[in-house]
XYZ file of C-alpha atoms in Angstrom:
516
model
C -34.926 48.312 -21.203
C -36.203 49.702 -24.488
C -39.398 48.243 -26.002
C -38.488 45.743 -28.707
C -40.778 45.800 -31.758
C -40.403 43.262 -34.521
C -40.968 45.157 -37.786
C -44.752 45.300 -37.592
C -44.934 48.407 -39.749
C -41.786 48.082 -41.877
C -42.104 44.368 -42.471
C -38.371 44.065 -41.822
C -36.799 41.180 -39.805
C -35.382 43.603 -37.256
C -34.324 40.761 -34.895
C -31.944 39.283 -37.462
C -30.673 42.689 -38.499
C -29.871 43.673 -34.924
C -28.182 40.328 -34.195
C -25.919 40.848 -37.199
C -25.131 44.397 -36.083
C -24.063 43.232 -32.576
C -22.281 40.073 -33.767
C -18.846 41.688 -33.511
C -19.408 42.642 -29.888
C -20.822 39.193 -29.086
C -17.685 37.662 -30.571
C -15.629 39.678 -28.078
C -17.654 38.159 -25.215
C -17.277 34.631 -26.611
C -13.536 35.089 -27.119
C -13.081 36.291 -23.551
C -15.033 33.275 -22.263
C -12.905 30.964 -24.408
C -9.695 32.420 -22.993
C -11.052 32.096 -19.466
C -11.990 28.459 -20.105
C -8.514 27.656 -21.430
C -6.962 29.311 -18.386
C -9.208 27.238 -16.108
C -8.187 24.029 -17.876
C -4.549 25.069 -17.643
C -4.925 25.607 -13.906
C -6.444 22.145 -13.505
C -3.552 20.513 -15.385
C -1.002 22.328 -13.251
C -2.835 21.505 -10.019
C -2.732 17.805 -10.852
C 0.950 17.942 -11.830
C 1.817 20.003 -8.764
C 0.156 17.393 -6.536
C 2.291 14.645 -8.096
C 5.479 16.672 -7.639
C 4.701 17.339 -3.976
C 3.928 13.646 -3.493
C 7.352 12.743 -4.919
C 8.906 15.041 -2.328
C 6.897 13.876 0.671
C 6.657 10.166 -0.126
C 10.250 9.567 -1.210
C 12.724 12.461 -1.147
C 11.746 13.711 2.297
C 12.832 10.313 3.690
C 15.504 9.224 1.235
C 17.652 12.292 1.910
C 18.369 10.838 5.378
C 20.452 7.708 5.942
C 17.901 6.431 8.472
C 15.507 5.679 5.597
C 17.919 2.990 4.388
C 18.366 1.321 7.787
C 16.243 -1.556 6.640
C 17.087 -4.947 8.059
C 15.412 -8.313 7.996
C 15.667 -11.401 10.161
C 15.178 -14.989 9.063
C 14.692 -17.966 11.387
C 15.329 -21.621 10.684
C 12.063 -22.664 12.370
C 9.221 -20.195 11.891
C 6.849 -22.488 13.803
C 8.880 -21.943 16.965
C 9.452 -18.192 16.882
C 8.596 -15.050 14.933
C 10.931 -12.049 14.887
C 10.361 -8.344 14.244
C 13.516 -6.470 13.250
C 14.060 -2.983 14.646
C 16.274 -0.251 13.212
C 18.956 -0.860 15.863
C 19.212 -4.592 15.310
C 22.746 -5.870 14.815
C 23.611 -7.923 11.754
C 24.710 -11.447 12.578
C 23.728 -15.061 13.240
C 22.398 -16.111 16.657
C 21.254 -19.354 18.295
C 17.900 -19.517 20.057
C 16.194 -22.202 22.124
C 12.613 -21.951 23.435
C 12.744 -23.603 26.864
C 9.106 -23.054 27.842
C 6.118 -20.927 26.849
C 4.268 -18.590 29.150
C 1.050 -19.911 30.628
C -1.888 -18.209 32.311
C -3.020 -19.478 35.706
C -6.421 -21.088 35.150
C -8.792 -22.853 37.491
C -11.779 -24.956 36.481
C -13.854 -25.823 39.527
C -15.588 -29.098 40.188
C -19.327 -29.238 39.568
C -21.292 -27.516 42.301
C -24.785 -28.419 43.445
C -27.382 -27.457 46.025
C -27.546 -29.231 49.356
C -29.307 -32.597 48.796
C -32.259 -31.671 50.957
C -33.007 -28.649 48.682
C -33.613 -30.741 45.572
C -31.940 -30.939 42.151
C -32.597 -27.422 40.868
C -29.615 -26.078 38.922
C -27.277 -23.563 40.522
C -27.200 -20.049 39.010
C -25.421 -16.753 39.623
C -28.220 -15.811 42.054
C -27.871 -18.968 44.112
C -26.828 -18.203 47.713
C -24.111 -19.844 49.785
C -26.870 -21.087 52.082
C -28.151 -23.211 49.207
C -24.707 -24.780 48.798
C -23.604 -25.351 52.396
C -24.928 -25.232 55.942
C -24.131 -22.349 58.303
C -23.950 -22.921 62.063
C -25.148 -20.454 64.700
C -23.563 -19.274 67.882
C -25.052 -19.529 71.337
C -27.168 -16.443 70.758
C -28.592 -17.773 67.510
C -26.499 -15.601 65.203
C -25.186 -17.115 62.005
C -21.464 -17.808 61.970
C -19.948 -16.611 58.643
C -17.567 -18.799 56.695
C -14.472 -17.599 54.896
C -12.379 -18.372 51.860
C -8.750 -17.256 51.550
C -7.443 -16.115 48.161
C -3.650 -16.031 47.866
C -2.147 -14.158 44.897
C 1.155 -14.789 43.165
C 2.867 -11.946 45.040
C 1.945 -13.548 48.359
C -0.841 -11.137 49.241
C -3.944 -12.650 50.801
C -7.621 -11.718 50.710
C -10.153 -13.110 53.155
C -13.498 -13.506 51.412
C -16.328 -13.611 53.946
C -19.302 -15.760 53.015
C -22.723 -15.674 54.644
C -25.798 -17.695 53.827
C -27.075 -14.692 51.829
C -23.894 -14.221 49.774
C -24.719 -15.059 46.166
C -22.440 -16.610 43.610
C -22.617 -13.294 41.757
C -21.346 -11.493 44.897
C -18.414 -13.879 45.107
C -17.556 -13.369 41.439
C -17.540 -9.598 41.951
C -15.093 -9.956 44.841
C -12.760 -12.118 42.743
C -12.841 -9.613 39.876
C -12.030 -6.804 42.297
C -8.870 -8.757 43.184
C -7.733 -8.720 39.569
C -8.978 -12.093 38.366
C -11.258 -13.117 35.540
C -14.165 -15.001 37.055
C -17.312 -16.537 35.638
C -19.907 -19.147 36.571
C -21.242 -21.307 33.735
C -24.794 -22.344 34.664
C -24.827 -24.981 31.925
C -21.704 -26.712 33.206
C -22.331 -25.823 36.893
C -18.701 -24.797 37.260
C -16.594 -21.755 38.161
C -13.991 -20.637 35.621
C -11.323 -18.420 37.186
C -8.106 -17.154 35.590
C -5.406 -14.509 35.892
C -5.755 -11.510 33.608
C -2.187 -11.894 32.371
C 0.077 -14.821 31.679
C 3.180 -15.538 33.732
C 4.121 -16.803 37.175
C 3.070 -13.546 38.834
C -0.545 -14.354 37.952
C -0.700 -17.526 40.055
C -3.390 -17.759 42.702
C -4.814 -20.352 45.079
C -7.754 -20.857 47.428
C -7.638 -22.199 50.964
C -10.157 -22.548 53.780
C -12.374 -25.035 55.531
C -12.817 -28.304 53.671
C -16.617 -27.943 53.598
C -16.344 -24.483 51.957
C -13.814 -25.617 49.333
C -15.867 -28.739 48.658
C -19.180 -26.888 48.290
C -17.651 -24.425 45.823
C -15.807 -27.109 43.841
C -12.441 -25.529 44.748
C -10.925 -28.493 46.604
C -8.025 -30.421 45.079
C -8.652 -34.072 44.241
C -7.074 -36.498 46.737
C -4.619 -39.052 45.410
C -6.328 -42.059 43.880
C -9.534 -40.214 42.966
C -11.411 -42.005 40.199
C -12.099 -40.318 36.887
C -15.824 -40.138 37.632
C -15.325 -38.635 41.100
C -12.780 -36.118 39.738
C -15.667 -34.023 38.431
C -16.240 -32.860 42.023
C -12.770 -31.350 42.297
C -10.927 -28.350 40.829
C -8.390 -28.554 38.036
C -5.653 -25.943 38.182
C -3.183 -24.921 35.489
C -0.263 -23.104 37.016
C 0.884 -19.868 35.418
C 4.491 -19.735 34.277
C 6.912 -17.360 32.555
C 8.279 -18.012 29.103
C 11.973 -18.879 29.047
C 14.409 -18.766 26.159
C 18.138 -19.243 25.715
C 19.713 -16.782 23.269
C 23.407 -17.318 22.585
C 23.640 -19.211 25.880
C 22.002 -16.477 27.987
C 18.705 -17.136 29.763
C 15.779 -14.698 29.403
C 12.325 -14.757 31.003
C 9.076 -13.047 30.011
C 5.541 -13.329 31.311
C 3.929 -13.060 27.848
C 6.128 -14.956 25.327
C 7.482 -11.664 23.924
C 11.155 -10.738 24.338
C 12.694 -7.450 23.189
C 16.428 -8.009 22.950
C 18.995 -5.745 21.282
C 16.743 -4.412 18.513
C 14.895 -7.675 17.885
C 11.431 -8.604 19.154
C 11.027 -12.368 19.583
C 7.612 -13.978 20.015
C 7.912 -17.544 21.249
C 5.385 -19.841 19.541
C 6.361 -23.356 20.623
C 8.980 -25.119 22.728
C 11.946 -26.407 20.740
C 12.785 -29.351 23.046
C 16.530 -28.884 22.751
C 16.527 -27.860 19.074
C 18.650 -24.792 18.298
C 16.908 -22.231 16.061
C 19.195 -20.165 13.862
C 18.333 -16.452 13.793
C 19.986 -14.492 10.956
C 19.771 -10.682 10.819
C 21.087 -8.878 7.762
C 20.611 -5.834 5.568
C 17.223 -5.896 3.865
C 18.420 -5.638 0.284
C 14.893 -6.064 -1.030
C 13.594 -3.211 1.138
C 16.243 -0.740 -0.080
C 15.870 -1.946 -3.656
C 12.076 -1.565 -3.565
C 12.358 1.963 -2.153
C 14.731 3.061 -4.941
C 12.560 1.315 -7.520
C 9.427 3.037 -6.177
C 11.145 6.419 -6.294
C 12.256 5.937 -9.905
C 8.806 4.769 -10.949
C 7.261 7.938 -9.474
C 9.946 10.153 -11.004
C 9.578 8.527 -14.422
C 5.821 9.012 -14.396
C 6.213 12.735 -13.686
C 9.067 13.426 -16.110
C 7.283 11.517 -18.901
C 4.115 13.522 -18.278
C 6.044 16.799 -18.358
C 7.755 15.855 -21.625
C 4.405 14.873 -23.105
C 2.825 18.169 -22.079
C 5.745 20.216 -23.390
C 6.032 18.324 -26.692
C 2.293 18.139 -27.347
C 0.941 18.708 -30.832
C -0.390 22.140 -31.618
C -4.143 22.684 -31.399
C -4.107 25.752 -33.613
C -7.603 26.515 -34.829
C -9.248 24.737 -31.878
C -11.044 26.929 -29.373
C -13.401 26.051 -26.474
C -16.935 25.549 -27.719
C -19.861 27.822 -26.984
C -23.060 26.284 -25.632
C -24.640 26.565 -29.056
C -21.706 24.759 -30.677
C -21.848 21.971 -28.074
C -25.554 21.451 -28.740
C -24.728 20.670 -32.360
C -22.303 17.870 -31.377
C -22.520 14.557 -29.488
C -21.004 14.209 -26.007
C -18.152 12.053 -27.285
C -17.397 14.547 -30.039
C -17.310 17.411 -27.534
C -15.043 15.426 -25.190
C -12.623 14.516 -27.978
C -12.577 18.088 -29.284
C -11.905 19.615 -25.852
C -9.249 17.021 -24.987
C -7.328 18.098 -28.077
C -7.168 21.617 -26.643
C -6.346 20.493 -23.099
C -3.467 18.314 -24.285
C -1.837 21.307 -25.975
C -2.223 23.947 -23.262
C 1.292 23.485 -21.825
C 2.971 23.044 -25.196
C 6.314 24.896 -25.092
C 5.399 26.198 -21.607
C 8.414 27.930 -20.021
C 7.590 26.784 -16.469
C 7.382 23.169 -17.623
C 10.641 23.537 -19.537
C 12.559 25.122 -16.649
C 11.367 22.678 -14.006
C 11.859 19.631 -16.211
C 15.387 20.739 -17.127
C 16.301 21.291 -13.467
C 15.106 17.821 -12.457
C 16.890 16.124 -15.350
C 20.085 18.020 -14.547
C 20.142 16.733 -10.972
C 19.523 13.152 -12.078
C 22.315 13.350 -14.656
C 24.808 15.037 -12.353
C 27.297 12.996 -10.408
C 27.505 12.636 -6.636
C 30.782 12.343 -4.783
C 31.045 9.192 -2.682
C 34.278 8.659 -0.709
C 36.167 10.973 -3.047
C 34.817 9.312 -6.209
C 32.271 10.835 -8.592
C 29.478 8.367 -9.128
C 26.409 8.396 -11.363
C 23.175 6.450 -11.597
C 24.767 4.356 -14.332
C 27.326 3.080 -11.794
C 24.418 1.343 -10.083
C 22.939 -0.145 -13.238
C 20.315 2.590 -13.623
C 20.153 4.135 -17.087
C 17.865 5.746 -19.653
C 17.036 3.818 -22.826
C 18.769 4.292 -26.150
C 17.466 7.570 -27.590
C 16.335 5.957 -30.845
C 14.708 2.936 -29.160
C 12.859 4.768 -26.407
C 9.189 5.651 -27.029
C 8.334 9.313 -27.595
C 8.359 11.374 -24.389
C 9.976 8.525 -22.430
C 13.587 9.197 -23.323
C 14.378 10.693 -19.917
C 12.934 7.845 -17.854
C 15.342 5.633 -15.879
C 15.374 1.847 -15.923
C 16.983 -0.527 -13.405
C 18.958 -3.249 -15.137
C 17.639 -6.660 -14.193
C 14.288 -5.354 -12.960
C 11.913 -8.276 -13.652
C 8.953 -5.877 -13.904
C 10.568 -3.773 -16.630
C 10.565 -5.482 -20.051
C 13.021 -2.868 -21.334
C 15.800 -3.850 -18.916
C 14.850 -7.181 -17.332
C 17.414 -9.157 -19.350
C 20.348 -6.927 -18.346
C 22.637 -7.932 -15.463
C 21.271 -6.793 -12.092
C 23.931 -4.500 -10.640
C 21.919 -2.570 -8.046
C 20.922 -5.532 -5.869
C 24.479 -6.819 -5.897
C 25.855 -3.487 -4.690
C 23.194 -3.192 -1.978
C 24.267 -6.596 -0.676
C 28.023 -6.145 -1.039
C 28.488 -2.430 -0.343
C 25.303 -0.969 1.182
C 27.149 2.074 2.573
C 28.103 3.212 -0.923
C 24.532 2.808 -2.188
C 23.104 4.640 0.813
C 25.618 7.488 0.518
C 24.900 7.993 -3.182
C 21.115 7.979 -3.003
C 21.065 10.070 0.175
C 23.046 12.844 -1.551
C 21.115 12.514 -4.806
C 17.835 12.810 -2.904
C 19.131 15.833 -0.998
C 20.073 17.558 -4.274
C 16.738 16.760 -5.877
C 14.819 17.854 -2.764
C 16.717 21.170 -2.638
C 16.138 21.795 -6.347
C 12.424 21.170 -5.999
C 12.257 23.508 -3.008
C 14.027 26.223 -5.002
C 11.508 25.811 -7.806
C 8.514 26.023 -5.499
C 9.434 29.157 -3.559
C 6.897 31.880 -2.990
C 7.026 34.758 -5.488
C 5.046 37.850 -4.566
C 2.000 38.175 -6.765
C 2.908 35.143 -8.850
C 3.444 31.981 -6.827
C 2.492 30.490 -3.472
C 5.002 28.595 -1.354
C 5.063 24.955 -2.420
C 3.698 25.664 -5.885
C 5.701 24.788 -8.999
C 3.620 27.105 -11.186
C 2.321 30.663 -11.032
C -0.882 29.803 -9.219
C -1.446 33.314 -7.844
C -0.979 34.923 -11.259
C -3.319 32.430 -12.895
C -6.000 33.047 -10.287
C -5.609 36.798 -10.677
C -5.905 36.488 -14.462
C -8.945 34.252 -14.105
C -10.649 36.779 -11.818
C -9.778 39.555 -14.306
C -11.579 37.605 -17.015
C -14.658 37.502 -14.799
C -14.669 41.308 -14.615
C -13.853 41.691 -18.299
C -16.647 39.330 -19.374
C -19.124 41.081 -17.120
C -18.207 44.479 -18.643
C -18.373 43.121 -22.196
C -21.764 41.539 -21.590
C -23.033 44.833 -20.162
C -21.816 46.737 -23.238
C -23.343 44.092 -25.497
C -26.728 44.480 -23.793
C -26.518 48.260 -23.993
C -25.566 48.071 -27.673
C -28.486 45.738 -28.404
C -30.862 47.972 -26.496
C -29.667 50.994 -28.503
C -30.450 49.324 -31.815
C -33.757 47.980 -30.617
C -34.632 51.511 -29.507
C -33.698 52.922 -32.939
C -35.766 50.371 -34.788
C -38.615 50.890 -32.353
C -38.501 54.634 -33.075
C -38.530 53.910 -36.811
C -41.529 51.653 -36.442
C -43.300 54.320 -34.372
C -42.572 57.012 -36.982
C -43.793 54.759 -39.767
C -46.958 54.077 -37.786
C -47.591 57.826 -37.429
C -46.967 58.378 -41.123
C -49.389 55.596 -41.931
C -52.014 57.152 -39.683
C -51.483 60.617 -41.231
C -51.706 59.199 -44.741
C -54.942 57.444 -43.889
C -56.402 60.679 -42.491
C -55.527 62.667 -45.649
C -56.974 59.972 -47.861
C -60.163 60.054 -45.835
C -60.494 63.855 -46.189
C -60.090 63.580 -49.936
C -62.891 61.061 -50.025
C -60.590 58.199 -50.667
């Protein structure tokens, strides 16, 4: 880089002079940066709009173009404390009678309180306590201990012999019971066994049998008739497992877990009805279909209003993105307001916005043939507002008559809900075909175009990116030329200063020779 002198000899403000000389070229750099900034903002606006358009397709149209999306049914019961019902797609409309005969129960055993043999003292029993601490073990003629046994019988009739020795701990016994598919625990605080089946139903029943001294020591013996309340603490209490049973339209059904899946409906029994008949009514879910159509229109309206606003935006003529120096002279709020003015106008009269918006509006306005009859959104009580009453850029939005959430149409008669209830097939047919047409149109407008548009994009994203990258190269070249141009002028002024310095030196030498 050339040496940059600052008018030491000439006394000239060479810095200011050079800056004025290169101002035109600097303006070219600034203008290119401004255009690049506007293109970046334009890309951001399109990206956001494109995301909303794709969401409309995936969230609504992708489902609503198939009749299965409208297969919404609901079931009401006359006694929600007795039963809850989940309605499947294949449920049949109609009224049924239900009676809950009995609820499922889980087999559960609470043992009597266990204790050590009296001669061993009153120390509490724990999981590490051995069977020898609870009962005596006899020996054979050779002095070998004779094991004891406990028989566990499961609900399917299978049996398990549990061998007990004096060294078998309570923990060992619990492990054996768990291996047989039971839940088993010993509560040291209560000094009791708590044993249950892992699942409800009659199949989970179990029982213990064996020598009376073994059952008694483990608290597993049943209380004899006439046992007093105080003495009952020594004996086991058993709750038998049972299947749930219901009567539906006179037919008996059984389930081990209170849940019954019958002809598209899932019943969960909650309490016995004791002879009471519960009415179960399955019908078309008019609210579900209505809410889906309402949600679709809300999303569509938001997008079409935004597109109209972008296309009809006020001109920002005379506004250009600010340079860093210009931003420094303004407050943050002033900069934000200034730039927003430009951003709001970037898609004004944009051809892509115009074409896409027109295509969408055309589909919504066009009729759909249903059973040989041309029908329109207006036939279902869905209309745009009066042109002169509608707010700016909201004239193409649709309103459902009678919608309580829409102040513009809430007082009008509700036609859509009535048609969903009285003639759901006609409603489904119309909106299925309308959604298909809209989905196809959106696909056509988001096809891939070589060098211009990616698949699924409603704007020329490839072209914009290419143009943005071109600006990067252009700005880099302009900045290089600007630097070279500055360096050239600095070099010229430096040469002038050097020449003037030599002249000054020569003049001083002559003056000295002349005795000056």
